[in-house]
């Protein structure tokens, strides 16, 4: 979930702990529900928001053919003046709230979230602390890239 801020150069990610998220998340959740019904739901999970359900590729609403905010529009880094280290995203839905334009987006590159087993609940995982992640992530990224090259 991000919003457009021309002063900051385009699409700005909305951090989960930002007070604005408390205001905007229920609106985004309702829009997902209205657009996709029971097929998808938006959840406020650790590290990133999560769409739960089956998101079909290239899904469009035929009633909105001329809408420039159609599902599936890519937010091009070059057109938006993004730096090379910023993520490219696919805009899934757009809406306005309190005079700001918001976009629900999908990252085009995968996000690697690593957790450890919760000793108190075997069904639950706990995200690594920054110190744990610094120690483990380089090795995991190397393994991930090696497996990607094999495919």
PDB file of C-alpha atoms in Angstrom:
ATOM      1  CA  UNK A   1       0.000   0.000   0.000  1.00  0.00           C
ATOM      2  CA  UNK A   2       1.442   3.338  -0.975  1.00  0.00           C
ATOM      3  CA  UNK A   3       0.412   6.887  -1.716  1.00  0.00           C
ATOM      4  CA  UNK A   4       1.403   9.413  -4.346  1.00  0.00           C
ATOM      5  CA  UNK A   5       3.542  12.280  -3.092  1.00  0.00           C
ATOM      6  CA  UNK A   6       4.959  14.486  -5.831  1.00  0.00           C
ATOM      7  CA  UNK A   7       7.346  16.178  -3.358  1.00  0.00           C
ATOM      8  CA  UNK A   8       8.981  12.815  -2.639  1.00  0.00           C
ATOM      9  CA  UNK A   9       9.003  11.797  -6.282  1.00  0.00           C
ATOM     10  CA  UNK A  10       5.984   9.562  -6.775  1.00  0.00           C
ATOM     11  CA  UNK A  11       4.769   6.461  -4.999  1.00  0.00           C
ATOM     12  CA  UNK A  12       5.693   6.312  -1.307  1.00  0.00           C
ATOM     13  CA  UNK A  13       5.238   3.040   0.595  1.00  0.00           C
ATOM     14  CA  UNK A  14       3.068   3.332   3.683  1.00  0.00           C
ATOM     15  CA  UNK A  15       4.884   1.670   6.570  1.00  0.00           C
ATOM     16  CA  UNK A  16       2.879  -0.693   8.776  1.00  0.00           C
ATOM     17  CA  UNK A  17       3.705   1.263  11.941  1.00  0.00           C
ATOM     18  CA  UNK A  18       2.842   4.642  10.385  1.00  0.00           C
ATOM     19  CA  UNK A  19      -0.197   6.172  12.156  1.00  0.00           C
ATOM     20  CA  UNK A  20      -1.667   6.851   8.700  1.00  0.00           C
ATOM     21  CA  UNK A  21      -1.886   3.050   8.200  1.00  0.00           C
ATOM     22  CA  UNK A  22      -4.397   2.838  11.068  1.00  0.00           C
ATOM     23  CA  UNK A  23      -6.626   5.258   9.163  1.00  0.00           C
ATOM     24  CA  UNK A  24      -6.126   3.894   5.632  1.00  0.00           C
ATOM     25  CA  UNK A  25      -6.032   0.121   6.196  1.00  0.00           C
ATOM     26  CA  UNK A  26      -9.787  -0.285   6.930  1.00  0.00           C
ATOM     27  CA  UNK A  27     -10.560   1.656   3.738  1.00  0.00           C
ATOM     28  CA  UNK A  28      -8.185  -0.502   1.669  1.00  0.00           C
ATOM     29  CA  UNK A  29      -9.588  -3.662   3.264  1.00  0.00           C
ATOM     30  CA  UNK A  30     -13.147  -2.604   2.348  1.00  0.00           C
ATOM     31  CA  UNK A  31     -12.159  -1.776  -1.241  1.00  0.00           C
ATOM     32  CA  UNK A  32     -10.557  -5.220  -1.654  1.00  0.00           C
ATOM     33  CA  UNK A  33     -13.724  -6.817  -0.263  1.00  0.00           C
ATOM     34  CA  UNK A  34     -15.961  -4.790  -2.607  1.00  0.00           C
ATOM     35  CA  UNK A  35     -13.790  -5.503  -5.642  1.00  0.00           C
ATOM     36  CA  UNK A  36     -13.084  -9.213  -5.102  1.00  0.00           C
ATOM     37  CA  UNK A  37     -15.747 -10.394  -2.649  1.00  0.00           C
ATOM     38  CA  UNK A  38     -14.734 -13.559  -0.827  1.00  0.00           C
ATOM     39  CA  UNK A  39     -11.985 -14.373  -3.367  1.00  0.00           C
ATOM     40  CA  UNK A  40      -9.438 -12.079  -1.688  1.00  0.00           C
ATOM     41  CA  UNK A  41      -8.925 -10.439   1.661  1.00  0.00           C
ATOM     42  CA  UNK A  42      -6.320  -7.955   2.847  1.00  0.00           C
ATOM     43  CA  UNK A  43      -4.529  -8.785   6.083  1.00  0.00           C
ATOM     44  CA  UNK A  44      -2.225  -6.662   8.191  1.00  0.00           C
ATOM     45  CA  UNK A  45       0.590  -9.148   8.709  1.00  0.00           C
ATOM     46  CA  UNK A  46       4.122  -8.545  10.042  1.00  0.00           C
ATOM     47  CA  UNK A  47       6.557  -6.825   7.670  1.00  0.00           C
ATOM     48  CA  UNK A  48       4.054  -6.332   4.823  1.00  0.00           C
ATOM     49  CA  UNK A  49       0.343  -6.351   4.017  1.00  0.00           C
ATOM     50  CA  UNK A  50      -0.839  -9.672   2.601  1.00  0.00           C
ATOM     51  CA  UNK A  51      -3.542 -10.433   0.060  1.00  0.00           C
ATOM     52  CA  UNK A  52      -5.005 -13.812   0.969  1.00  0.00           C
ATOM     53  CA  UNK A  53      -6.663 -15.777  -1.811  1.00  0.00           C
ATOM     54  CA  UNK A  54      -6.093 -16.507  -5.464  1.00  0.00           C
ATOM     55  CA  UNK A  55      -5.119 -13.425  -7.453  1.00  0.00           C
ATOM     56  CA  UNK A  56      -5.516 -14.236 -11.122  1.00  0.00           C
ATOM     57  CA  UNK A  57      -2.992 -12.821 -13.589  1.00  0.00           C
ATOM     58  CA  UNK A  58      -4.302 -10.039 -15.823  1.00  0.00           C
ATOM     59  CA  UNK A  59      -7.682  -9.908 -14.096  1.00  0.00           C
ATOM     60  CA  UNK A  60      -9.580  -6.821 -15.260  1.00  0.00           C
ATOM     61  CA  UNK A  61     -13.052  -5.464 -14.660  1.00  0.00           C
ATOM     62  CA  UNK A  62     -14.583  -5.059 -18.137  1.00  0.00           C
ATOM     63  CA  UNK A  63     -16.890  -2.286 -16.897  1.00  0.00           C
ATOM     64  CA  UNK A  64     -13.883  -0.032 -16.319  1.00  0.00           C
ATOM     65  CA  UNK A  65     -12.050  -0.385 -19.647  1.00  0.00           C
ATOM     66  CA  UNK A  66     -11.222   3.311 -19.919  1.00  0.00           C
ATOM     67  CA  UNK A  67     -10.181   3.768 -16.296  1.00  0.00           C
ATOM     68  CA  UNK A  68      -6.469   4.605 -16.170  1.00  0.00           C
ATOM     69  CA  UNK A  69      -6.242   2.951 -12.746  1.00  0.00           C
ATOM     70  CA  UNK A  70      -7.245  -0.474 -14.080  1.00  0.00           C
ATOM     71  CA  UNK A  71      -5.995  -3.539 -12.272  1.00  0.00           C
ATOM     72  CA  UNK A  72      -2.615  -4.609 -13.531  1.00  0.00           C
ATOM     73  CA  UNK A  73      -1.083  -1.245 -14.455  1.00  0.00           C
ATOM     74  CA  UNK A  74       2.653  -1.237 -13.856  1.00  0.00           C
ATOM     75  CA  UNK A  75       4.288   1.604 -11.984  1.00  0.00           C
ATOM     76  CA  UNK A  76       7.362   2.093 -14.185  1.00  0.00           C
ATOM     77  CA  UNK A  77      10.482   3.132 -12.308  1.00  0.00           C
ATOM     78  CA  UNK A  78      11.897   5.108 -15.233  1.00  0.00           C
ATOM     79  CA  UNK A  79       8.691   7.057 -15.854  1.00  0.00           C
ATOM     80  CA  UNK A  80       8.255   7.815 -12.156  1.00  0.00           C
ATOM     81  CA  UNK A  81      11.863   8.860 -11.523  1.00  0.00           C
ATOM     82  CA  UNK A  82      12.566   6.008  -9.118  1.00  0.00           C
ATOM     83  CA  UNK A  83      16.099   5.158  -8.076  1.00  0.00           C
ATOM     84  CA  UNK A  84      17.624   1.846  -9.147  1.00  0.00           C
ATOM     85  CA  UNK A  85      17.374   0.470  -5.602  1.00  0.00           C
ATOM     86  CA  UNK A  86      13.603   1.035  -5.418  1.00  0.00           C
ATOM     87  CA  UNK A  87      11.085  -1.702  -6.174  1.00  0.00           C
ATOM     88  CA  UNK A  88       8.926  -1.847  -9.284  1.00  0.00           C
ATOM     89  CA  UNK A  89       5.322  -2.672  -8.536  1.00  0.00           C
ATOM     90  CA  UNK A  90       2.105  -3.638 -10.276  1.00  0.00           C
ATOM     91  CA  UNK A  91      -0.836  -1.456  -9.279  1.00  0.00           C
ATOM     92  CA  UNK A  92      -3.759  -3.676  -8.334  1.00  0.00           C
ATOM     93  CA  UNK A  93      -6.255  -1.031  -7.199  1.00  0.00           C
ATOM     94  CA  UNK A  94      -6.282   2.716  -6.666  1.00  0.00           C
ATOM     95  CA  UNK A  95      -8.425   4.899  -4.437  1.00  0.00           C
ATOM     96  CA  UNK A  96      -8.534   8.327  -2.834  1.00  0.00           C
ATOM     97  CA  UNK A  97      -8.784   8.932   0.881  1.00  0.00           C
ATOM     98  CA  UNK A  98      -8.474  12.267   2.706  1.00  0.00           C
ATOM     99  CA  UNK A  99      -7.288  14.025  -0.476  1.00  0.00           C
ATOM    100  CA  UNK A 100      -4.476  11.524  -1.109  1.00  0.00           C
ATOM    101  CA  UNK A 101      -4.211   9.029  -3.938  1.00  0.00           C
ATOM    102  CA  UNK A 102      -3.434   5.511  -2.670  1.00  0.00           C
ATOM    103  CA  UNK A 103      -2.443   2.394  -4.584  1.00  0.00           C
ATOM    104  CA  UNK A 104      -2.631  -1.222  -3.484  1.00  0.00           C
ATOM    105  CA  UNK A 105       0.336  -2.769  -5.237  1.00  0.00           C
ATOM    106  CA  UNK A 106       2.083  -6.072  -5.782  1.00  0.00           C
ATOM    107  CA  UNK A 107       5.886  -6.129  -5.737  1.00  0.00           C
ATOM    108  CA  UNK A 108       7.249  -7.558  -8.979  1.00  0.00           C
ATOM    109  CA  UNK A 109      10.251  -9.043  -7.173  1.00  0.00           C
ATOM    110  CA  UNK A 110       9.682 -11.578  -4.400  1.00  0.00           C
ATOM    111  CA  UNK A 111      10.021 -10.588  -0.760  1.00  0.00           C
ATOM    112  CA  UNK A 112      11.886 -13.051   1.430  1.00  0.00           C
ATOM    113  CA  UNK A 113      10.485 -13.203   4.952  1.00  0.00           C
ATOM    114  CA  UNK A 114      12.270 -15.570   7.306  1.00  0.00           C
ATOM    115  CA  UNK A 115      11.002 -16.680  10.666  1.00  0.00           C
ATOM    116  CA  UNK A 116      11.703 -19.168  13.388  1.00  0.00           C
ATOM    117  CA  UNK A 117       9.327 -21.614  15.047  1.00  0.00           C
ATOM    118  CA  UNK A 118       7.393 -20.232  17.997  1.00  0.00           C
ATOM    119  CA  UNK A 119       8.191 -22.413  21.012  1.00  0.00           C
ATOM    120  CA  UNK A 120       4.713 -21.777  22.457  1.00  0.00           C
ATOM    121  CA  UNK A 121       2.682 -22.432  19.290  1.00  0.00           C
ATOM    122  CA  UNK A 122       3.913 -24.886  16.644  1.00  0.00           C
ATOM    123  CA  UNK A 123       1.566 -23.367  14.028  1.00  0.00           C
ATOM    124  CA  UNK A 124       3.144 -19.918  14.402  1.00  0.00           C
ATOM    125  CA  UNK A 125       6.397 -18.407  13.123  1.00  0.00           C
ATOM    126  CA  UNK A 126       8.198 -15.335  14.460  1.00  0.00           C
ATOM    127  CA  UNK A 127      10.109 -13.042  12.110  1.00  0.00           C
ATOM    128  CA  UNK A 128      13.834 -12.811  12.696  1.00  0.00           C
ATOM    129  CA  UNK A 129      15.211  -9.882  14.665  1.00  0.00           C
ATOM    130  CA  UNK A 130      17.411  -7.482  12.664  1.00  0.00           C
ATOM    131  CA  UNK A 131      20.508  -9.026  14.270  1.00  0.00           C
ATOM    132  CA  UNK A 132      19.364 -12.580  13.430  1.00  0.00           C
ATOM    133  CA  UNK A 133      18.478 -11.536   9.878  1.00  0.00           C
ATOM    134  CA  UNK A 134      21.909  -9.946   9.342  1.00  0.00           C
ATOM    135  CA  UNK A 135      23.538 -13.249  10.322  1.00  0.00           C
ATOM    136  CA  UNK A 136      21.289 -15.564   8.261  1.00  0.00           C
ATOM    137  CA  UNK A 137      20.038 -13.662   5.213  1.00  0.00           C
ATOM    138  CA  UNK A 138      23.237 -13.627   3.091  1.00  0.00           C
ATOM    139  CA  UNK A 139      23.396 -17.446   3.157  1.00  0.00           C
ATOM    140  CA  UNK A 140      19.667 -17.793   2.432  1.00  0.00           C
ATOM    141  CA  UNK A 141      19.843 -15.320  -0.447  1.00  0.00           C
ATOM    142  CA  UNK A 142      22.762 -17.264  -1.940  1.00  0.00           C
ATOM    143  CA  UNK A 143      20.811 -20.553  -1.721  1.00  0.00           C
ATOM    144  CA  UNK A 144      17.719 -18.880  -3.196  1.00  0.00           C
ATOM    145  CA  UNK A 145      19.667 -17.466  -6.150  1.00  0.00           C
ATOM    146  CA  UNK A 146      21.345 -20.815  -6.817  1.00  0.00           C
ATOM    147  CA  UNK A 147      17.956 -22.544  -6.920  1.00  0.00           C
ATOM    148  CA  UNK A 148      16.546 -19.847  -9.230  1.00  0.00           C
ATOM    149  CA  UNK A 149      19.412 -20.382 -11.697  1.00  0.00           C
ATOM    150  CA  UNK A 150      18.753 -24.155 -11.779  1.00  0.00           C
ATOM    151  CA  UNK A 151      15.149 -23.571 -12.866  1.00  0.00           C
TER     152      UNK A 151
END
